[in-house]
Every structure is written in structure tokens, then in C-alpha cells.
Short mmCIF file of C-alpha atoms in Angstrom, two decimals:
data_model
loop_
_atom_site.label_atom_id
_atom_site.label_comp_id
_atom_site.label_asym_id
_atom_site.label_seq_id
_atom_site.Cartn_x
_atom_site.Cartn_y
_atom_site.Cartn_z
CA MET G 1384 142.24 53.46 72.67
CA ARG G 1385 144.11 56.32 70.43
CA ARG G 1386 144.68 58.02 73.92
CA ILE G 1387 146.09 54.80 75.68
CA ALA G 1388 148.22 54.92 72.31
CA TYR G 1389 149.78 58.57 73.01
CA LEU G 1390 150.39 58.01 76.25
CA LEU G 1391 152.30 54.58 76.26
CA ILE G 1392 154.52 57.07 73.78
CA LEU G 1393 154.77 59.88 76.13
CA THR G 1394 156.09 57.67 78.38
CA ILE G 1395 158.15 55.72 75.90
CA ALA G 1396 159.68 59.21 75.12
CA ILE G 1397 160.43 60.37 78.42
CA SER G 1398 162.45 57.07 79.06
CA LEU G 1399 164.24 56.71 75.74
CA VAL G 1400 165.56 60.48 75.77
CA ALA G 1401 166.42 59.45 79.90
CA CYS G 1402 167.98 56.83 78.62
CA ARG G 1403 170.93 58.73 76.54
CA ASN G 1404 172.23 60.07 79.52
CA PRO G 1405 172.20 57.89 83.00
CA ASP G 1406 172.72 60.61 85.15
CA ILE G 1407 169.03 62.36 84.22
CA PRO G 1408 166.51 59.41 85.33
CA SER G 1409 162.68 60.13 84.47
CA GLY G 1410 161.85 59.11 88.00
CA GLY G 1411 162.71 62.90 90.03
CA GLU G 1412 166.49 62.46 91.15
CA THR G 1413 168.42 65.84 90.30
CA LYS G 1414 171.86 64.69 89.64
CA GLY G 1415 173.43 66.08 86.74
CA ASN G 1416 170.11 67.52 85.20
CA ILE G 1417 171.10 69.99 83.02
CA ASN G 1418 167.85 71.87 83.60
CA LEU G 1419 168.47 72.60 87.33
CA LEU G 1420 172.48 73.46 86.88
CA MET G 1421 171.84 77.03 88.91
CA GLY G 1422 169.78 76.02 91.31
CA ASN G 1423 166.58 74.57 92.89
CA PRO G 1424 164.23 77.96 93.54
CA SER G 1425 162.01 76.40 95.96
CA GLN G 1426 164.03 73.57 97.21
CA ALA G 1427 161.71 71.17 95.59
CA THR G 1428 161.48 67.52 97.15
CA THR G 1429 159.95 64.29 95.17
CA SER G 1430 158.32 62.70 98.41
CA ALA G 1431 154.81 62.42 97.67
CA GLY G 1432 154.36 64.23 101.44
CA ASN G 1433 155.40 67.74 100.01
CA ALA G 1434 152.40 67.54 97.83
CA GLU G 1435 152.35 72.09 97.20
CA ASN G 1436 156.40 71.62 96.28
CA TYR G 1437 156.30 68.63 94.33
CA LEU G 1438 159.25 67.93 92.40
CA ILE G 1439 159.62 66.24 88.75
CA VAL G 1440 162.32 66.10 86.80
CA ARG G 1441 162.42 65.17 83.24
CA PRO G 1442 165.70 65.05 80.56
CA GLN G 1443 163.49 68.41 78.87
CA TYR G 1444 162.48 70.08 81.87
CA ALA G 1445 162.43 70.41 85.93
CA LEU G 1446 159.15 71.60 87.85
CA SER G 1447 157.89 71.47 90.92
CA TYR G 1448 153.75 71.04 91.29
CA SER G 1449 151.43 72.11 93.74
CA LYS G 1450 148.77 69.28 94.07
CA ASN G 1451 145.93 71.54 95.41
CA LYS G 1452 146.55 74.23 92.90
CA GLY G 1453 146.78 71.51 90.09
CA ILE G 1454 149.47 73.81 88.46
CA PRO G 1455 153.47 74.15 88.57
CA ASN G 1456 155.35 76.46 90.43
CA TRP G 1457 157.12 77.06 88.35
CA VAL G 1458 159.34 74.98 85.76
CA ALA G 1459 163.02 75.20 85.14
CA TRP G 1460 164.53 74.13 81.90
CA GLU G 1461 168.17 75.28 79.87
CA LEU G 1462 168.30 76.08 76.35
CA ASN G 1463 170.78 76.46 73.36
CA ALA G 1464 170.91 75.82 70.13
CA SER G 1465 171.00 71.95 70.52
CA TRP G 1466 167.80 72.04 71.39
CA LEU G 1467 166.10 73.66 68.79
CA GLY G 1468 164.97 71.52 65.54
CA ASP G 1469 161.93 71.35 63.14
CA ALA G 1470 159.90 68.64 65.58
CA HIS G 1471 157.59 71.36 66.63
CA ARG G 1472 154.43 70.78 68.69
CA VAL G 1473 154.37 66.89 67.02
CA GLY G 1474 152.93 66.14 71.14
CA LYS G 1475 149.33 66.09 72.24
CA PHE G 1476 147.96 67.53 75.74
CA ALA G 1477 147.96 64.54 78.31
CA PRO G 1478 147.90 64.11 81.59
CA ASP G 1479 150.70 63.32 83.94
CA GLU G 1480 150.21 59.65 84.71
CA GLU G 1481 153.88 60.11 86.77
CA LEU G 1482 152.32 61.60 89.67
CA PRO G 1483 151.67 60.36 92.81
CA ALA G 1484 149.08 57.37 93.58
CA GLY G 1485 145.72 58.91 94.34
CA TRP G 1486 146.80 62.46 93.00
CA GLU G 1487 144.20 64.15 90.92
CA ARG G 1488 145.29 63.96 87.03
CA ILE G 1489 144.22 67.55 85.11
CA LYS G 1490 142.96 66.85 81.92
CA PRO G 1491 143.26 68.82 78.42
CA SER G 1492 139.25 68.83 78.74
CA ASP G 1493 139.65 70.74 81.78
CA TYR G 1494 140.76 74.11 80.32
CA THR G 1495 138.05 73.62 77.77
CA GLY G 1496 135.37 76.75 77.42
CA SER G 1497 137.14 78.23 80.17
CA GLY G 1498 138.14 81.02 78.20
CA PHE G 1499 141.98 80.54 79.29
CA ASP G 1500 145.10 78.35 76.42
CA ARG G 1501 146.02 75.85 78.25
CA GLY G 1502 149.79 77.59 78.22
CA HIS G 1503 152.95 76.02 78.38
CA MET G 1504 155.96 77.39 80.71
CA THR G 1505 158.73 74.78 78.83
CA ASN G 1506 157.89 75.77 75.26
CA SER G 1507 157.29 73.25 72.92
CA GLU G 1508 159.44 74.91 70.57
CA ASP G 1509 162.48 74.91 73.19
CA ARG G 1510 162.38 71.21 72.88
CA SER G 1511 162.08 70.86 69.03
CA ARG G 1512 164.71 68.79 68.27
CA SER G 1513 163.25 65.52 68.31
CA PRO G 1514 159.52 63.99 68.81
CA GLU G 1515 161.03 62.36 71.92
CA ASP G 1516 161.71 66.30 73.49
CA ASN G 1517 158.41 67.41 72.51
CA ILE G 1518 156.05 65.24 73.51
CA PRO G 1519 156.49 65.67 77.24
CA THR G 1520 156.04 69.85 76.51
CA PHE G 1521 152.31 68.96 76.29
CA VAL G 1522 152.25 66.75 79.83
CA MET G 1523 149.57 68.87 82.08
CA THR G 1524 151.65 69.48 84.77
CA ASN G 1525 154.24 71.86 82.30
CA ILE G 1526 150.55 73.69 81.70
CA ILE G 1527 149.28 76.81 83.58
CA PRO G 1528 145.78 78.73 82.51
CA GLN G 1529 146.92 81.88 80.45
CA SER G 1530 144.84 84.78 78.75
CA PRO G 1531 145.23 84.38 75.17
CA ASP G 1532 146.30 88.06 74.72
CA ASN G 1533 149.02 86.90 77.03
CA ASN G 1534 149.90 83.36 76.08
CA GLN G 1535 149.61 84.39 72.26
CA GLY G 1536 151.29 87.87 72.81
CA VAL G 1537 153.52 89.11 74.96
CA TRP G 1538 154.59 85.38 76.14
CA VAL G 1539 155.30 84.76 72.48
CA GLN G 1540 157.37 87.34 71.96
CA LEU G 1541 159.72 87.09 74.88
CA GLU G 1542 160.13 83.16 73.80
CA ASN G 1543 160.89 83.74 70.24
CA TYR G 1544 163.50 86.46 71.68
CA CYS G 1545 164.74 83.68 73.73
CA ARG G 1546 165.15 81.50 70.76
CA VAL G 1547 166.92 84.39 68.91
CA LEU G 1548 169.76 84.39 71.33
CA ALA G 1549 169.96 80.35 71.83
CA ARG G 1550 170.43 80.30 67.88
CA SER G 1551 173.26 83.15 68.21
CA GLY G 1552 175.46 81.01 70.54
CA LYS G 1553 174.33 82.22 73.97
CA GLU G 1554 172.93 79.60 76.52
CA LEU G 1555 170.10 80.05 78.89
CA PHE G 1556 168.63 79.10 81.68
CA ILE G 1557 164.97 79.90 82.49
CA ILE G 1558 162.11 79.75 85.23
CA SER G 1559 158.73 80.66 84.80
CA GLY G 1560 155.49 80.42 86.62
CA GLY G 1561 152.49 81.98 87.62
CA HIS G 1562 151.51 83.88 90.68
CA GLY G 1563 148.45 84.78 92.89
CA GLN G 1564 145.18 84.03 91.86
CA GLY G 1565 142.49 85.78 89.15
CA GLY G 1566 143.02 85.85 85.78
CA ILE G 1567 140.91 87.40 82.85
CA GLY G 1568 140.75 84.91 80.14
CA LYS G 1569 138.08 85.37 77.14
CA ASN G 1570 135.54 84.67 79.45
CA GLY G 1571 135.65 87.51 81.60
CA LEU G 1572 137.14 87.16 85.50
CA ARG G 1573 137.89 83.31 86.81
CA ALA G 1574 139.88 82.32 89.82
CA THR G 1575 139.80 78.33 88.91
CA VAL G 1576 138.94 76.45 85.99
CA GLY G 1577 137.91 72.57 85.54
CA LYS G 1578 135.25 72.79 88.34
CA GLY G 1579 137.47 74.02 91.03
CA LYS G 1580 140.59 71.62 90.38
CA VAL G 1581 142.76 74.46 88.01
CA VAL G 1582 144.08 77.60 89.42
CA VAL G 1583 144.27 80.64 87.55
CA PRO G 1584 147.12 82.88 88.25
CA ALA G 1585 146.78 86.81 88.71
CA LEU G 1586 150.03 87.45 87.27
CA THR G 1587 152.89 85.24 85.01
CA TRP G 1588 156.20 85.95 85.60
CA LYS G 1589 160.34 84.56 83.86
CA VAL G 1590 163.93 84.76 85.14
CA ILE G 1591 166.05 84.06 82.17
CA LEU G 1592 169.97 83.64 83.17
CA VAL G 1593 172.48 84.38 79.51
CA LEU G 1594 175.42 82.81 78.93
CA ASP G 1595 177.47 84.29 76.32
CA LYS G 1596 178.32 80.70 75.11
CA SER G 1597 177.30 77.13 75.61
CA ASN G 1598 178.49 74.79 77.95
CA ALA G 1599 179.76 77.71 80.23
CA GLY G 1600 178.27 76.61 83.41
CA VAL G 1601 178.14 78.20 86.89
CA ALA G 1602 181.33 78.85 86.39
CA GLY G 1603 180.51 81.18 83.03
CA VAL G 1604 178.79 83.47 85.59
CA ASP G 1605 180.59 86.81 86.82
CA LYS G 1606 178.83 90.11 87.40
CA ASN G 1607 178.57 91.31 83.96
CA THR G 1608 176.07 88.52 83.39
CA ARG G 1609 172.94 89.31 81.54
CA THR G 1610 169.85 88.43 83.07
CA ILE G 1611 166.18 89.28 82.52
CA ALA G 1612 163.14 89.52 84.65
CA VAL G 1613 160.00 90.03 83.68
CA ILE G 1614 155.86 89.97 85.52
CA ILE G 1615 152.90 90.31 83.29
CA PRO G 1616 149.59 90.24 84.28
CA ASN G 1617 147.40 87.42 83.57
CA LYS G 1618 144.82 89.15 81.52
CA GLN G 1619 143.22 90.25 77.85
CA GLY G 1620 144.32 93.59 76.62
CA VAL G 1621 148.23 92.39 76.79
CA ARG G 1622 148.45 91.08 73.30
CA ASP G 1623 150.45 93.67 71.41
CA ASP G 1624 152.19 94.76 74.38
CA PRO G 1625 155.54 94.37 74.10
CA TRP G 1626 157.57 92.35 76.61
CA GLN G 1627 160.57 94.64 77.74
CA GLN G 1628 157.43 97.11 79.32
CA TYR G 1629 156.90 94.36 81.59
CA ARG G 1630 161.26 93.89 82.85
CA THR G 1631 161.95 93.99 86.25
CA SER G 1632 164.57 92.54 88.38
CA VAL G 1633 165.20 88.86 89.38
CA LYS G 1634 165.14 90.14 92.82
CA GLU G 1635 161.96 91.94 92.22
CA VAL G 1636 160.13 88.18 90.98
CA GLU G 1637 162.32 86.54 94.55
CA LYS G 1638 159.99 89.24 96.29
CA LEU G 1639 156.62 88.20 94.89
CA THR G 1640 157.39 84.60 94.78
CA GLY G 1641 159.60 83.93 97.45
CA TYR G 1642 161.77 81.94 95.94
CA GLN G 1643 165.80 81.94 95.10
CA PHE G 1644 166.89 81.99 91.43
CA PHE G 1645 169.92 80.97 90.69
CA THR G 1646 171.22 79.51 93.92
CA SER G 1647 173.66 77.55 92.66
CA VAL G 1648 175.98 81.26 91.48
CA PRO G 1649 178.01 82.62 94.40
CA ALA G 1650 176.26 84.54 96.81
CA GLU G 1651 178.34 87.51 95.35
CA ILE G 1652 177.98 87.71 92.35
CA ARG G 1653 173.86 85.88 92.52
CA ASP G 1654 173.33 89.70 94.21
CA VAL G 1655 174.96 91.61 91.73
CA ILE G 1656 173.14 90.00 88.70
CA ASN G 1657 169.87 89.47 90.98
CA ALA G 1658 169.16 93.19 91.22
CA LYS G 1659 169.82 94.28 87.70
CA VAL G 1660 166.69 95.49 85.39
CA ASP G 1661 168.42 94.46 81.62
CA ASN G 1662 168.16 97.23 79.72
CA LEU G 1663 169.16 95.72 76.23
CA ASN G 1664 167.01 95.89 72.97
#
């Protein structure tokens, strides 16, 4: 009964936030969704026939999901100070009941005892202004298996830094995911967890577009706009590594993943900012 009640709350939370803006529905349409303002990296669609690049759009984030891998290919979200508050970790991990009929619903218990964390892509604290925003970050389609040292250490450092930027008045467009197969958790190397239902990525990656002020939109992007990109091994032993150690260019993440980032930005600007390796802080 408690699980049913929680799933009901989750559904209501998604619906309530969607109702605040009629241009941001929860059913998968992209019109007006701020999280996809800078583009759809893999041209994911809401067709159930597109099972390895299935688009899920919520007010809190947008993602491309892989049915066979049981994890998102990428998750995209906007971050500025308006998303931040005191409603942190009010949610509980839960299956995504909005997946198409007949699809496997990955459960929180599929990670139990695996040696890997249930690693948020859209971070819980990045959606902490209300319970309605926080609860959807715990849906399992927003989760990948992350080594504890990655998830709790170097990854958290970068998440915290992004919130520092947001609180200073910046607006960020963030996309993250995993790549490859085979990570090293507390129990050693694993290719999958959950009896083979969930692929363990070998690497985690993140790309970030940093605008100088909120609500600047695509028009606020120029050749001097800051981009941050990292590729981090999904393994133990990286907990205390500074996130800056793993900086690369957005272009290198594109080569790794096959995705194209920030495609709403004019090509002559995008080519410049995606080729830069950040060297601030």
C-alpha cells in the first residue's frame, strides 16, 4: 500500500508541475520545454518503436531512454537559482510507470547489493524548490549505476560547483549520461546489474553550457560563452580526484557518444564553444 501511495504522489507531482505551464506537458511533447531549449542531442522521439532512443519529457528534465540497457542515454536539464530550495531528497526511488506498456520497469531493488549507487543524472538538489519538483528525480529512468567513489566524490564536486554558478546568477544547460559497458563498484567489475537488466556504464560524462544571466536563451550564446565538459571513469578510486582533472571539450564528448550538443545554437558559434576546453577555477 505504501508503494502504491508513493507512486500516486509521484504521478500527481508530475501532473501538478506540468499544469503550471500548458506548454510543458508530461506526456512527451517538447513544445516550450526549457530543458530541451538548447537541442535534442540524439533526436530522440516519443515513439514506442524507437525503444533505444525513447524520449521522455517532464517539467523537471528531458531524457533519451534505452529499453535494452535499462538506463537513460542522456538526461538534459536547465539549472538556475529559481530551481533551488529546501526540498532536497524528499522523493524515494521508484519505477517509471509512464514507460510504454509491456516495457520492463527497472526497480530500485535491481541495484540492491550490486556495489553500485543509484546515481541521479538530474541531481536531487538541482530540483529542490518543491516536493513536486524533487520527487521525479528519483524515478529510475533518471538513474544509472555509478560506482560509489564516482557518484559520492568527484561527480558530487561538479554538481556542487554547478549550483554555486546558479546561485551566482548564471543559467546552465546540463546534459549527462554514461557510455560503454563495465564499471568497477564496491564488489568489483560488473557489466550489468539487476540480473542483466541494467547495463553498467564504463564512463560517465557531462556537458554544461553556462550563460551569464538567467532567461538569456539561445540569443545569449556567443563565441565567448563558457562550456564545461568531463569524462570520468565509472570506477572506485576516483572519489578524491578534483573534477577539473577530467575536463575535456564538448567536441570530445560528441566523438565519444555520437550525440550532437547545443544544436539550437547557430553552427558558427557552436563549433567554437564546443571545441574549447574549460580552464576556469
